[in-house]
XYZ file of C-alpha atoms in Angstrom:
754
model
C -121.670 2.630 50.718
C -121.550 -0.740 48.933
C -123.701 0.731 45.887
C -121.436 3.757 45.821
C -118.223 1.696 45.997
C -119.450 -0.441 42.741
C -120.200 2.755 40.746
C -116.612 3.959 41.886
C -115.094 0.701 40.543
C -116.925 0.872 37.185
C -116.170 4.350 36.830
C -112.633 3.657 37.451
C -112.111 1.026 35.513
C -113.037 2.879 32.187
C -110.825 5.250 33.572
C -107.868 2.773 34.071
C -108.786 1.931 30.123
C -108.235 5.734 29.011
C -105.458 5.982 31.033
C -103.522 2.688 29.833
C -104.038 3.994 25.954
C -102.765 7.505 26.994
C -100.107 5.665 28.389
C -99.225 3.628 25.403
C -99.597 6.871 23.238
C -97.124 8.970 25.227
C -94.381 6.160 25.076
C -94.813 5.753 21.218
C -94.591 10.020 21.235
C -91.255 9.818 23.660
C -89.801 7.376 21.321
C -90.385 8.770 17.873
C -88.602 11.395 16.189
C -90.711 14.355 17.222
C -89.473 16.181 20.168
C -92.739 17.578 21.456
C -96.056 15.884 21.807
C -99.877 17.500 21.765
C -100.934 15.244 24.325
C -102.011 18.019 27.373
C -103.976 15.331 29.558
C -100.447 13.364 30.890
C -98.483 16.484 31.366
C -96.463 15.525 28.427
C -95.241 19.514 27.902
C -92.463 18.411 30.487
C -91.026 16.111 28.069
C -90.246 18.354 24.971
C -87.136 18.746 23.692
C -85.272 15.882 25.262
C -83.864 13.976 22.000
C -81.570 11.370 24.099
C -84.782 9.227 25.152
C -85.398 8.823 21.149
C -82.666 6.386 21.027
C -83.561 3.782 23.477
C -86.950 2.175 22.983
C -85.773 -0.708 24.817
C -87.146 -1.422 28.538
C -84.353 -0.958 30.162
C -83.804 2.920 30.194
C -80.225 3.670 31.042
C -80.603 7.296 30.368
C -83.353 8.090 33.015
C -81.334 9.643 35.650
C -82.056 12.551 38.395
C -80.881 15.236 35.995
C -83.512 14.185 33.171
C -87.106 15.069 34.230
C -88.719 13.860 31.240
C -86.994 10.308 31.881
C -88.252 10.419 35.706
C -91.961 11.619 34.370
C -91.925 8.501 32.188
C -91.461 6.434 34.796
C -93.966 8.014 37.178
C -96.452 7.737 34.507
C -95.722 3.916 33.843
C -96.172 3.687 37.728
C -99.463 5.562 37.522
C -100.949 3.099 35.144
C -99.873 0.051 36.714
C -101.089 1.221 39.833
C -104.123 2.046 38.961
C -105.001 -1.057 37.305
C -104.410 -2.655 40.684
C -106.214 -0.493 42.191
C -109.544 -0.846 40.065
C -108.677 -4.022 37.949
C -107.402 -7.165 37.891
C -103.432 -6.688 37.214
C -103.494 -8.899 40.697
C -105.398 -11.662 41.218
C -107.187 -10.444 44.444
C -109.218 -11.951 46.834
C -111.225 -10.918 49.562
C -109.668 -10.862 52.858
C -111.684 -13.042 55.414
C -111.856 -11.694 58.937
C -112.556 -7.996 58.282
C -115.583 -6.419 60.375
C -119.083 -6.175 58.221
C -121.561 -4.062 58.378
C -121.993 -0.260 58.848
C -118.829 0.110 61.131
C -116.473 -1.486 58.838
C -113.322 0.326 57.615
C -113.789 -1.013 53.863
C -113.119 -3.405 51.392
C -110.185 -5.328 51.971
C -108.515 -7.726 49.315
C -104.894 -9.435 49.259
C -103.207 -10.718 46.523
C -102.767 -14.636 45.397
C -99.831 -15.877 43.295
C -98.546 -12.474 42.106
C -94.349 -11.541 42.608
C -93.858 -10.258 46.086
C -97.138 -9.653 48.767
C -99.827 -7.033 47.874
C -102.982 -5.754 49.652
C -105.658 -3.144 48.488
C -108.317 -1.623 50.392
C -111.367 0.741 49.381
C -113.436 3.030 52.147
C -115.303 5.912 53.016
C -113.886 8.553 55.125
C -115.216 12.360 56.107
C -112.014 13.907 55.482
C -110.977 16.029 52.258
C -108.676 14.639 49.639
C -106.050 17.099 50.532
C -106.240 16.166 53.964
C -105.975 12.453 53.351
C -103.086 12.936 51.088
C -101.336 14.998 53.640
C -101.860 12.376 56.521
C -100.781 9.521 53.998
C -97.600 11.050 53.051
C -96.479 11.514 56.805
C -95.875 7.361 56.538
C -94.185 7.338 60.333
C -97.162 8.749 61.761
C -99.162 5.772 61.112
C -96.736 2.672 59.525
C -95.110 1.651 62.886
C -92.640 -0.208 61.172
C -91.188 2.946 59.131
C -87.651 3.812 60.833
C -87.105 7.056 58.600
C -88.256 8.461 55.380
C -86.377 11.146 53.519
C -87.385 13.026 50.824
C -84.014 13.368 48.845
C -85.265 15.541 45.643
C -88.845 16.951 44.611
C -89.421 17.779 40.881
C -92.322 19.629 39.765
C -94.229 18.600 36.806
C -96.108 20.704 34.198
C -99.722 20.820 35.583
C -98.929 21.154 39.316
C -98.298 17.565 40.006
C -94.920 16.374 41.949
C -92.154 13.784 41.399
C -90.102 12.970 44.406
C -87.320 10.611 45.197
C -87.318 9.070 48.749
C -85.285 6.763 50.879
C -86.907 4.776 53.586
C -85.983 2.765 56.346
C -87.911 0.071 57.835
C -87.758 -1.941 60.877
C -87.140 -5.924 61.317
C -90.240 -7.528 63.001
C -87.471 -10.020 65.048
C -84.143 -10.413 65.894
C -83.667 -13.024 63.295
C -83.066 -11.228 59.896
C -81.973 -7.798 58.705
C -84.400 -5.185 58.209
C -85.378 -3.430 54.949
C -84.884 -0.505 52.850
C -86.403 1.241 50.093
C -85.357 3.891 47.376
C -88.716 4.966 45.379
C -89.664 7.627 43.184
C -93.202 9.059 44.290
C -95.762 10.462 41.715
C -98.347 13.217 42.882
C -100.658 14.309 40.416
C -104.516 14.907 39.734
C -106.634 13.118 37.655
C -109.378 14.902 34.978
C -112.231 13.905 37.391
C -110.797 16.108 40.331
C -109.037 12.791 42.051
C -105.591 13.153 43.768
C -103.131 10.537 42.936
C -100.120 9.368 44.674
C -98.179 6.482 43.138
C -94.915 5.032 44.295
C -92.253 2.616 43.215
C -88.947 1.548 43.449
C -86.211 2.622 41.162
C -83.920 -0.259 39.868
C -81.580 -0.747 37.607
C -84.441 -2.277 35.117
C -86.481 1.092 35.627
C -83.989 3.054 35.405
C -82.964 6.400 37.524
C -80.284 7.355 39.968
C -79.038 4.908 42.309
C -80.301 5.078 45.757
C -78.098 5.532 49.128
C -76.452 2.571 49.846
C -76.464 1.064 53.499
C -75.142 -2.163 54.620
C -77.346 -2.557 57.781
C -80.480 -3.169 55.430
C -81.338 -5.227 52.776
C -83.021 -3.286 49.632
C -86.651 -4.179 49.354
C -88.636 -3.593 46.080
C -92.120 -1.582 45.987
C -94.181 -2.668 43.087
C -95.933 0.090 41.678
C -98.441 1.046 44.879
C -100.103 4.266 46.403
C -103.150 6.140 46.903
C -106.339 7.303 44.944
C -108.548 9.947 46.761
C -111.684 11.108 44.873
C -113.903 13.460 46.577
C -117.591 12.638 47.482
C -120.031 14.715 46.717
C -121.321 16.827 49.792
C -117.791 16.120 51.407
C -115.632 13.336 52.452
C -113.659 10.998 50.039
C -113.266 7.545 48.701
C -109.780 6.146 49.142
C -107.932 3.229 47.199
C -105.175 2.108 48.593
C -102.556 -0.615 47.233
C -99.547 -1.859 48.609
C -97.050 -4.010 46.469
C -93.514 -5.189 48.002
C -90.911 -7.708 47.359
C -88.738 -8.212 50.467
C -86.556 -10.277 49.132
C -87.785 -13.140 50.546
C -84.430 -15.255 49.981
C -82.074 -13.786 51.918
C -84.184 -14.936 55.227
C -83.897 -17.741 57.199
C -86.117 -20.480 55.801
C -88.427 -20.910 58.872
C -89.150 -17.030 58.970
C -89.998 -16.757 55.449
C -93.841 -16.776 55.720
C -93.290 -13.538 57.647
C -92.403 -11.810 54.485
C -94.402 -14.091 52.227
C -97.892 -13.507 53.534
C -99.884 -10.930 51.980
C -102.173 -10.710 55.021
C -99.468 -9.480 57.490
C -98.782 -6.901 54.698
C -102.491 -5.870 54.988
C -102.775 -5.244 58.536
C -99.447 -3.312 58.848
C -99.431 -1.196 56.146
C -103.207 -1.104 53.732
C -105.245 -1.540 57.027
C -103.155 0.616 58.866
C -103.116 3.637 56.883
C -107.293 3.023 56.751
C -107.490 2.913 60.227
C -105.421 5.998 61.169
C -107.233 8.133 59.000
C -110.514 6.981 59.958
C -109.001 7.701 63.596
C -108.127 11.275 62.686
C -111.331 11.991 61.140
C -113.367 11.158 64.419
C -111.214 13.036 66.388
C -111.524 15.930 64.075
C -115.147 15.723 64.331
C -115.143 15.361 67.880
C -116.599 12.178 68.423
C -113.907 10.633 70.507
C -113.583 11.882 73.487
C -110.323 10.950 76.071
C -110.372 11.375 79.511
C -107.406 12.590 81.772
C -107.403 16.054 79.982
C -104.923 14.973 77.114
C -105.214 15.680 73.551
C -105.550 12.859 70.844
C -102.484 13.703 69.324
C -100.355 13.553 72.637
C -101.829 10.067 73.169
C -100.906 8.743 69.364
C -97.397 10.277 70.146
C -97.201 8.628 73.453
C -98.164 4.984 71.246
C -95.769 6.008 68.460
C -92.903 6.514 71.042
C -93.502 3.119 72.840
C -93.914 1.197 69.603
C -90.438 2.794 67.901
C -88.370 2.605 71.289
C -89.382 -1.134 71.346
C -88.324 -1.439 67.404
C -84.926 0.489 68.257
C -84.440 -2.236 71.023
C -85.147 -5.279 68.567
C -83.241 -3.891 65.843
C -80.184 -2.531 67.716
C -78.831 -0.449 64.785
C -75.270 0.609 64.996
C -75.893 4.311 63.611
C -78.072 4.488 66.987
C -75.022 3.851 69.143
C -75.649 0.258 69.674
C -73.027 -2.417 70.136
C -73.178 -6.275 71.184
C -71.925 -7.315 74.298
C -69.737 -10.704 74.403
C -72.243 -13.438 75.965
C -72.038 -15.961 78.354
C -71.519 -18.592 75.918
C -75.180 -19.766 75.539
C -76.722 -17.520 72.610
C -80.343 -17.888 73.764
C -80.364 -14.217 74.897
C -78.221 -11.433 73.002
C -77.285 -8.345 75.065
C -76.845 -4.929 73.539
C -75.457 -2.070 75.081
C -75.925 1.509 73.864
C -73.142 4.176 75.692
C -74.614 7.440 73.819
C -78.560 6.788 74.305
C -79.038 10.306 74.244
C -78.907 10.001 70.865
C -82.110 8.372 70.501
C -84.025 8.882 73.990
C -83.640 12.988 74.126
C -81.613 15.278 76.259
C -83.836 15.070 79.156
C -82.392 11.655 80.101
C -78.756 13.278 80.960
C -79.354 14.607 83.707
C -82.244 12.196 85.782
C -81.258 8.776 84.305
C -77.744 8.722 84.209
C -75.315 9.605 87.219
C -72.306 11.210 87.393
C -70.379 7.746 86.881
C -71.835 7.635 83.400
C -73.972 4.589 82.095
C -75.869 4.161 79.355
C -78.947 1.372 78.294
C -78.662 -2.343 77.959
C -81.180 -4.402 75.907
C -81.526 -7.956 76.471
C -83.836 -9.799 73.749
C -84.488 -13.154 72.370
C -86.721 -14.757 69.626
C -87.997 -18.037 69.763
C -90.797 -20.199 67.836
C -94.048 -20.895 69.323
C -96.533 -23.719 68.383
C -100.370 -23.837 68.501
C -100.865 -20.700 70.536
C -102.683 -17.692 69.066
C -100.898 -15.100 69.189
C -103.830 -12.600 70.735
C -104.677 -15.109 73.356
C -100.897 -15.367 74.421
C -100.399 -11.516 74.723
C -104.120 -10.832 76.320
C -102.801 -13.731 78.783
C -99.433 -11.627 79.487
C -101.407 -8.240 80.114
C -103.799 -9.494 82.330
C -101.859 -11.699 84.432
C -98.317 -9.786 84.539
C -97.478 -11.861 87.928
C -97.090 -14.899 86.235
C -94.116 -13.612 84.226
C -93.040 -10.533 85.934
C -90.597 -10.173 88.702
C -91.493 -7.212 91.117
C -87.621 -6.651 92.027
C -86.813 -6.028 88.387
C -90.078 -3.615 87.425
C -88.601 -1.746 90.937
C -85.367 -1.585 89.479
C -86.617 -0.269 86.196
C -88.784 2.272 88.227
C -85.768 3.757 90.502
C -84.151 4.244 87.264
C -86.146 7.045 86.916
C -84.882 8.735 90.178
C -81.439 10.881 90.210
C -79.829 7.698 92.109
C -80.694 4.306 91.367
C -80.208 1.794 93.943
C -78.099 -1.622 93.753
C -79.290 -3.966 91.414
C -81.377 -6.730 92.440
C -81.267 -10.314 91.986
C -84.285 -11.362 90.110
C -86.012 -13.543 92.983
C -87.725 -16.537 91.961
C -91.428 -15.659 92.062
C -90.380 -11.923 92.772
C -93.125 -10.227 95.252
C -96.656 -10.938 94.344
C -97.492 -7.404 93.577
C -101.041 -7.007 92.233
C -101.808 -4.627 89.275
C -104.591 -2.056 87.980
C -104.732 -1.229 84.700
C -106.201 2.490 84.061
C -107.403 2.867 80.131
C -106.225 6.119 78.606
C -106.993 5.592 75.014
C -107.979 3.437 72.247
C -108.450 3.003 68.532
C -111.676 3.134 66.753
C -112.004 -0.531 66.390
C -110.114 -1.329 69.861
C -107.462 -3.230 68.164
C -104.796 -0.943 70.166
C -105.243 0.704 73.379
C -103.003 2.680 75.564
C -103.157 2.158 79.489
C -101.421 3.075 82.688
C -100.328 0.190 84.983
C -99.995 0.640 88.834
C -98.001 -2.251 90.061
C -99.213 -2.126 93.926
C -96.098 -2.428 96.331
C -95.966 -4.618 99.274
C -93.268 -4.642 101.768
C -92.343 -8.501 103.620
C -89.378 -7.336 105.414
C -87.761 -4.161 106.732
C -85.296 -4.134 103.795
C -87.855 -4.377 101.210
C -89.520 -1.345 102.329
C -87.992 0.789 99.161
C -89.746 -1.603 97.086
C -92.980 -1.182 98.986
C -94.095 1.973 96.846
C -96.541 1.708 94.077
C -95.097 1.648 90.497
C -96.427 2.908 87.126
C -96.128 1.952 83.486
C -97.138 3.508 80.517
C -98.534 0.355 78.124
C -99.578 -0.354 74.607
C -101.504 -3.369 73.697
C -102.304 -4.062 70.164
C -103.466 -7.274 68.252
C -105.626 -8.867 70.516
C -108.288 -9.433 68.377
C -108.414 -13.595 67.259
C -110.164 -12.825 64.343
C -107.845 -10.556 62.707
C -106.052 -12.651 60.223
C -102.170 -11.957 60.145
C -102.303 -9.234 62.863
C -99.320 -8.798 64.964
C -99.893 -8.985 68.638
C -97.790 -6.940 70.715
C -97.444 -5.611 74.641
C -94.996 -2.659 75.013
C -94.712 -0.845 78.317
C -92.177 1.737 79.797
C -92.114 2.816 83.404
C -93.112 6.151 84.147
C -93.050 8.275 87.259
C -96.147 9.938 88.864
C -95.982 13.147 87.225
C -96.240 11.482 83.524
C -95.704 14.551 81.772
C -96.298 14.844 77.703
C -92.630 14.496 77.188
C -91.793 11.983 79.981
C -88.619 9.751 78.662
C -89.491 6.192 77.882
C -87.650 3.110 77.515
C -90.062 0.467 76.580
C -89.768 -3.115 76.854
C -92.249 -6.072 75.684
C -93.325 -8.816 73.757
C -94.209 -9.276 70.457
C -95.865 -12.357 68.598
C -96.128 -12.957 64.672
C -98.317 -15.611 63.338
C -96.269 -18.090 60.600
C -98.877 -17.931 57.366
C -99.179 -21.975 57.727
C -98.921 -22.363 53.706
C -95.363 -23.143 54.006
C -95.683 -25.774 56.412
C -94.068 -28.715 55.055
C -91.301 -30.697 55.238
C -88.985 -27.726 55.209
C -90.771 -26.501 57.975
C -89.722 -28.981 60.731
C -86.411 -27.400 61.051
C -86.049 -24.645 63.644
C -84.526 -21.362 64.139
C -80.688 -22.430 64.716
C -80.912 -19.138 67.519
C -84.132 -19.927 69.190
C -84.040 -23.804 68.751
C -82.919 -24.057 72.393
C -85.889 -21.758 73.367
C -88.525 -23.888 71.300
C -91.955 -24.832 72.905
C -92.391 -28.434 72.031
C -90.765 -30.831 69.918
C -93.399 -30.846 67.029
C -92.647 -30.719 63.457
C -94.819 -29.664 60.743
C -98.199 -30.892 60.271
C -98.839 -34.060 58.444
C -99.900 -33.871 55.134
C -103.542 -33.281 54.593
C -104.357 -32.372 58.262
C -106.742 -29.583 58.910
C -105.665 -25.892 60.318
C -109.027 -26.442 62.669
C -109.393 -23.168 64.534
C -108.346 -20.672 61.243
C -105.534 -19.734 63.515
C -101.537 -20.454 62.314
C -100.509 -23.185 64.129
C -96.770 -21.031 64.508
C -95.711 -18.048 65.601
C -92.091 -15.992 66.212
C -91.592 -14.676 69.614
C -89.625 -11.773 70.237
C -88.772 -10.346 73.838
C -86.825 -7.356 74.343
C -86.231 -5.651 78.120
C -84.218 -2.390 78.169
C -82.631 -1.406 81.446
C -80.300 1.738 82.581
C -76.986 1.149 84.034
C -74.048 2.940 85.462
C -70.844 2.133 83.910
C -69.311 0.490 87.297
C -72.542 -1.860 87.742
C -72.691 -3.011 83.834
C -71.761 -6.373 84.169
C -74.165 -6.584 87.000
C -77.062 -5.649 85.086
C -75.815 -7.573 82.272
C -76.194 -10.641 84.498
C -79.457 -9.451 85.956
C -81.005 -8.939 82.408
C -79.743 -12.216 80.756
C -81.086 -14.207 83.743
C -84.196 -12.408 83.935
C -85.089 -12.922 80.307
C -84.334 -16.541 80.752
C -87.095 -16.791 83.386
C -89.557 -14.641 81.403
C -88.859 -17.080 78.659
C -89.457 -20.122 80.754
C -92.646 -18.473 81.987
C -94.287 -17.881 78.669
C -93.265 -21.068 77.479
C -95.400 -22.232 80.668
C -98.225 -19.993 79.544
C -98.051 -20.937 76.286
C -98.832 -24.776 77.172
C -101.159 -23.928 79.551
C -103.346 -22.160 77.288
C -102.615 -23.918 73.856
C -106.040 -25.214 72.565
C -105.521 -28.980 71.511
C -104.868 -30.271 68.007
C -105.859 -33.253 65.999
C -102.667 -34.903 66.636
C -100.854 -35.394 69.977
C -97.419 -35.119 68.842
C -97.654 -31.224 67.366
C -96.842 -28.379 69.616
C -96.417 -28.350 73.030
C -96.609 -31.260 75.302
C -98.943 -30.570 78.485
C -97.825 -32.343 81.766
C -97.673 -35.711 82.065
C -101.567 -37.266 82.271
C -103.259 -34.026 81.832
C -105.202 -33.531 78.758
C -104.762 -30.301 76.792
C -106.868 -27.363 77.655
C -109.288 -27.749 74.869
C -109.913 -31.627 75.458
C -110.341 -30.965 79.268
C -113.041 -28.315 78.502
C -114.962 -30.748 76.120
C -114.694 -33.318 78.939
C -115.917 -30.973 81.886
C -118.824 -30.162 79.608
C -119.696 -33.684 78.133
C -119.617 -35.021 81.766
C -121.976 -32.351 83.325
C -124.643 -33.141 80.504
C -124.136 -37.022 81.082
C -124.642 -36.824 85.013
C -126.857 -33.750 85.353
C -128.695 -33.713 81.975
C -128.484 -30.003 81.651
C -126.267 -28.230 79.617
C -123.379 -26.056 81.161
C -123.915 -23.509 78.326
C -124.841 -23.028 74.980
C -121.820 -23.417 72.490
C -122.680 -20.722 69.447
C -119.896 -21.253 67.215
C -118.850 -24.284 65.416
C -115.000 -23.318 66.218
C -112.939 -25.780 67.502
C -112.356 -23.534 70.845
C -115.661 -22.441 71.058
C -116.438 -24.514 74.030
C -112.750 -23.493 75.661
C -113.705 -19.990 75.617
C -117.269 -20.164 76.761
C -115.839 -22.557 79.618
C -112.913 -19.611 80.559
C -115.049 -16.754 80.309
C -118.088 -18.567 82.115
C -119.262 -15.975 85.105
C -119.545 -18.668 87.750
C -116.075 -20.254 89.486
C -115.383 -23.574 87.653
C -112.458 -25.670 89.135
C -111.187 -29.068 88.693
C -109.302 -31.254 91.307
C -107.529 -34.574 91.370
C -109.312 -37.653 92.719
C -106.739 -39.596 94.361
C -107.138 -42.056 97.161
C -104.057 -41.579 98.913
C -103.159 -37.817 98.564
C -105.505 -34.531 99.294
C -107.460 -33.362 96.394
C -105.509 -30.394 94.729
C -106.576 -28.095 91.845
C -105.269 -28.490 88.196
C -107.322 -26.189 86.169
C -109.617 -23.077 86.955
C -111.238 -20.751 84.679
C -110.915 -17.298 84.760
C -113.598 -16.516 87.613
C -112.327 -19.225 89.319
C -108.922 -17.975 89.437
C -110.574 -14.695 90.491
C -112.149 -16.338 93.109
C -109.370 -18.077 94.557
C -107.306 -14.749 93.857
C -104.368 -16.746 91.998
C -102.796 -17.512 88.883
C -103.047 -20.792 86.507
C -99.371 -21.779 87.711
C -99.847 -21.055 91.380
C -103.352 -22.995 91.155
C -101.530 -26.400 91.301
C -100.052 -25.587 94.861
C -103.602 -25.394 96.293
C -105.491 -27.971 97.841
C -109.354 -28.567 98.064
C -109.961 -28.837 101.808
C -107.610 -25.547 102.302
C -110.535 -23.414 100.661
C -113.308 -24.737 102.437
C -114.388 -23.971 105.703
C -115.483 -26.620 108.297
C -119.365 -26.986 107.511
C -118.210 -26.992 103.671
C -115.834 -30.067 104.165
C -118.102 -31.786 105.955
C -121.002 -31.680 103.636
C -118.418 -32.781 100.739
C -117.511 -35.820 102.933
C -121.142 -36.541 103.510
C -121.478 -36.222 99.522
C -118.579 -37.741 98.228
C -119.735 -41.417 97.850
C -123.182 -39.823 96.369
C -120.841 -38.004 93.797
C -118.326 -41.023 93.300
C -121.764 -43.222 92.338
C -124.531 -40.969 90.747
C -122.058 -38.871 89.264
C -122.942 -35.379 90.752
C -124.080 -33.625 93.649
C -125.586 -30.312 94.779
C -123.941 -28.493 97.434
C -125.856 -25.677 99.576
C -124.540 -22.115 99.877
C -121.660 -21.737 102.077
C -118.402 -19.914 102.517
C -114.916 -20.758 101.357
C -111.816 -19.154 101.610
C -109.388 -17.744 98.520
C -105.696 -18.260 98.893
C -105.100 -15.067 100.240
C -107.415 -15.923 102.997
C -110.489 -13.921 102.257
C -113.715 -15.400 102.840
C -116.243 -16.050 99.479
C -120.223 -16.691 99.940
C -121.623 -18.721 96.956
C -125.167 -19.396 96.772
C -124.705 -23.306 95.531
C -122.110 -25.376 94.557
C -122.433 -28.401 91.932
C -119.823 -31.091 91.985
C -119.673 -33.494 88.969
C -117.315 -36.397 87.951
C -115.229 -35.714 84.919
C -114.888 -38.720 82.660
C -112.175 -39.212 79.275
C -112.839 -40.586 76.165
C -112.623 -44.060 77.710
C -115.139 -42.889 80.403
C -112.655 -43.287 83.054
C -112.658 -40.620 86.158
C -110.001 -38.320 85.143
C -110.983 -35.651 87.711
C -113.585 -33.623 90.037
C -115.233 -30.591 88.831
C -116.806 -27.905 90.958
C -118.805 -24.925 89.993
C -119.411 -22.191 92.672
C -122.278 -20.051 91.411
C -123.249 -16.344 92.182
C -119.961 -15.974 94.376
C -118.922 -12.898 95.893
C -116.475 -12.116 98.505
C -117.850 -11.395 101.782
């Protein structure tokens, strides 16, 4: 593939030079006194007999308008030449994007811009589809570009040799609740080159390019697409080589300062558009060839539609456009949570909601949303935790209310009870994309009834859930967890009302004195009081220090209960925000200086430091290694400790109180059947049986003197009362950097439920 792509690059460099020469010649002909040209290779036939072009040799082209095909073709040809010089040349200063998966499974070669106007990304890859099919897929931008709200072709003009010029109006969603959405007014030019390659290039029509003005829209900020597009070359023996260039200027100055990195990051553009396009084509190629087999009897296209509908519904909730029927509800005086209502949801939810979800009282949809800054938490790690440990943040009563809304008559609004019901979740996979960067699944929430009035809540509930961006090595990827209640029938056209979380990394390049300011709206929710990094301080772990978390939850309501539902939603989102902050603190890897990012609980080290102490102390006391660290990355120790197959737990050592657990890895949490937050309520002597307590008492002085002790096989008990057997246990003292006792660590080897 590499050899093929290098040959392709050489060939295209020559072709670009030729096209630039031809473009110059064409311009000269356009502005000369002659009314016709003989340059057949550039479709100049269309331009004959347009004398009004001749009087204007300046780059401002006021005469170009929709009624002047020659003027539009001149813009199109300029865009084509500029696009090709970016796709295959050095018109933009490209740097290879790090973190892309190498090897035969790689989707292609991806590069991002450095120091150019706007942000740009390009990719080159090989797919097993014919060029016309590839072009058809790429033109259907809403199917693969998740931020695309709508794309309207307002006019299409054929050119001389089978090409087409289209005028396009596109609206995109804003990624957060804190800045306006963007729209684009562009010209798209589709044509064939002499070597049989298919090319689609696109650029914005502005006052400087000339051409007709686009539709005005006060809800959007007009962004500019600089010459971008797709070059699709057929391969011998089938398939295509695709070159993609995306180059946009998102009008960064209209965005709050702390959010600007989102709009200045070519890596985020690469993930959202460039790589997304290549992945989508590759996905369809594999589905077409039958390489992907899905269970559950669903067609791949149906599962893809579910993913699109979840994303779209969540984007609609985050943006709350007035033309969808959304309006702002008055607040309770604290501006941390925004409540919007939509009393005409059929307009965007589909007619199937009309009968099942809204009673004769009339009603609508309510959305409670908030955005906040997080520091020192990798987006992928946070979203993975939220997915795997739903009970840490979700309230079972609220889930039950959402599920009941699918029935004909929802029951009374619950109080979002502290702690909710401890319902466990079972995740049933449905589908995933080729590189597992996105997966669709059904989550079964198992019901429990603890009192007669709770029997209504005691049935199992189901969520359709989409999780994406959980690969920590994907630079600039947005991590997202979106879910919607479904009933047991789960029809292909099931109504979906998505809620969820989105975490987007803020590129650290803007960290400086200005970046210490927080978002006005989110400042009350910000995790930690830390500001920017001190000058010269390194970003140890290769991920960004700051990210923006956006939360949106949607609920249906009946009109007479609207205020109750709004109060419940506001309280619930605030409680979820609090839970997410606690989780963020618990999983935040350490940094070089203590003032940055969230402070941990008083007297407890941050997770990475603790992991280092646990491993170092084990080595000092036993002479062995707890595990081998392959990676030099700063958080490699924490990752290996977290994923270790044996249960590793830490508990406090206080002379006047029973030892309480302070930390456990994933296996430890599984063994105790608990969560990181609830762990701190569990005491060591409560999990050991009588024999285990006696052995620990007899060995305790040995542990304190020698630093460690091996304990024989035995039985302990989980927090749910289930017996757990283990083959051996090791206990050792964990020393801090001053060699003082910090805590006791236990490792239960080869444990299993009896």
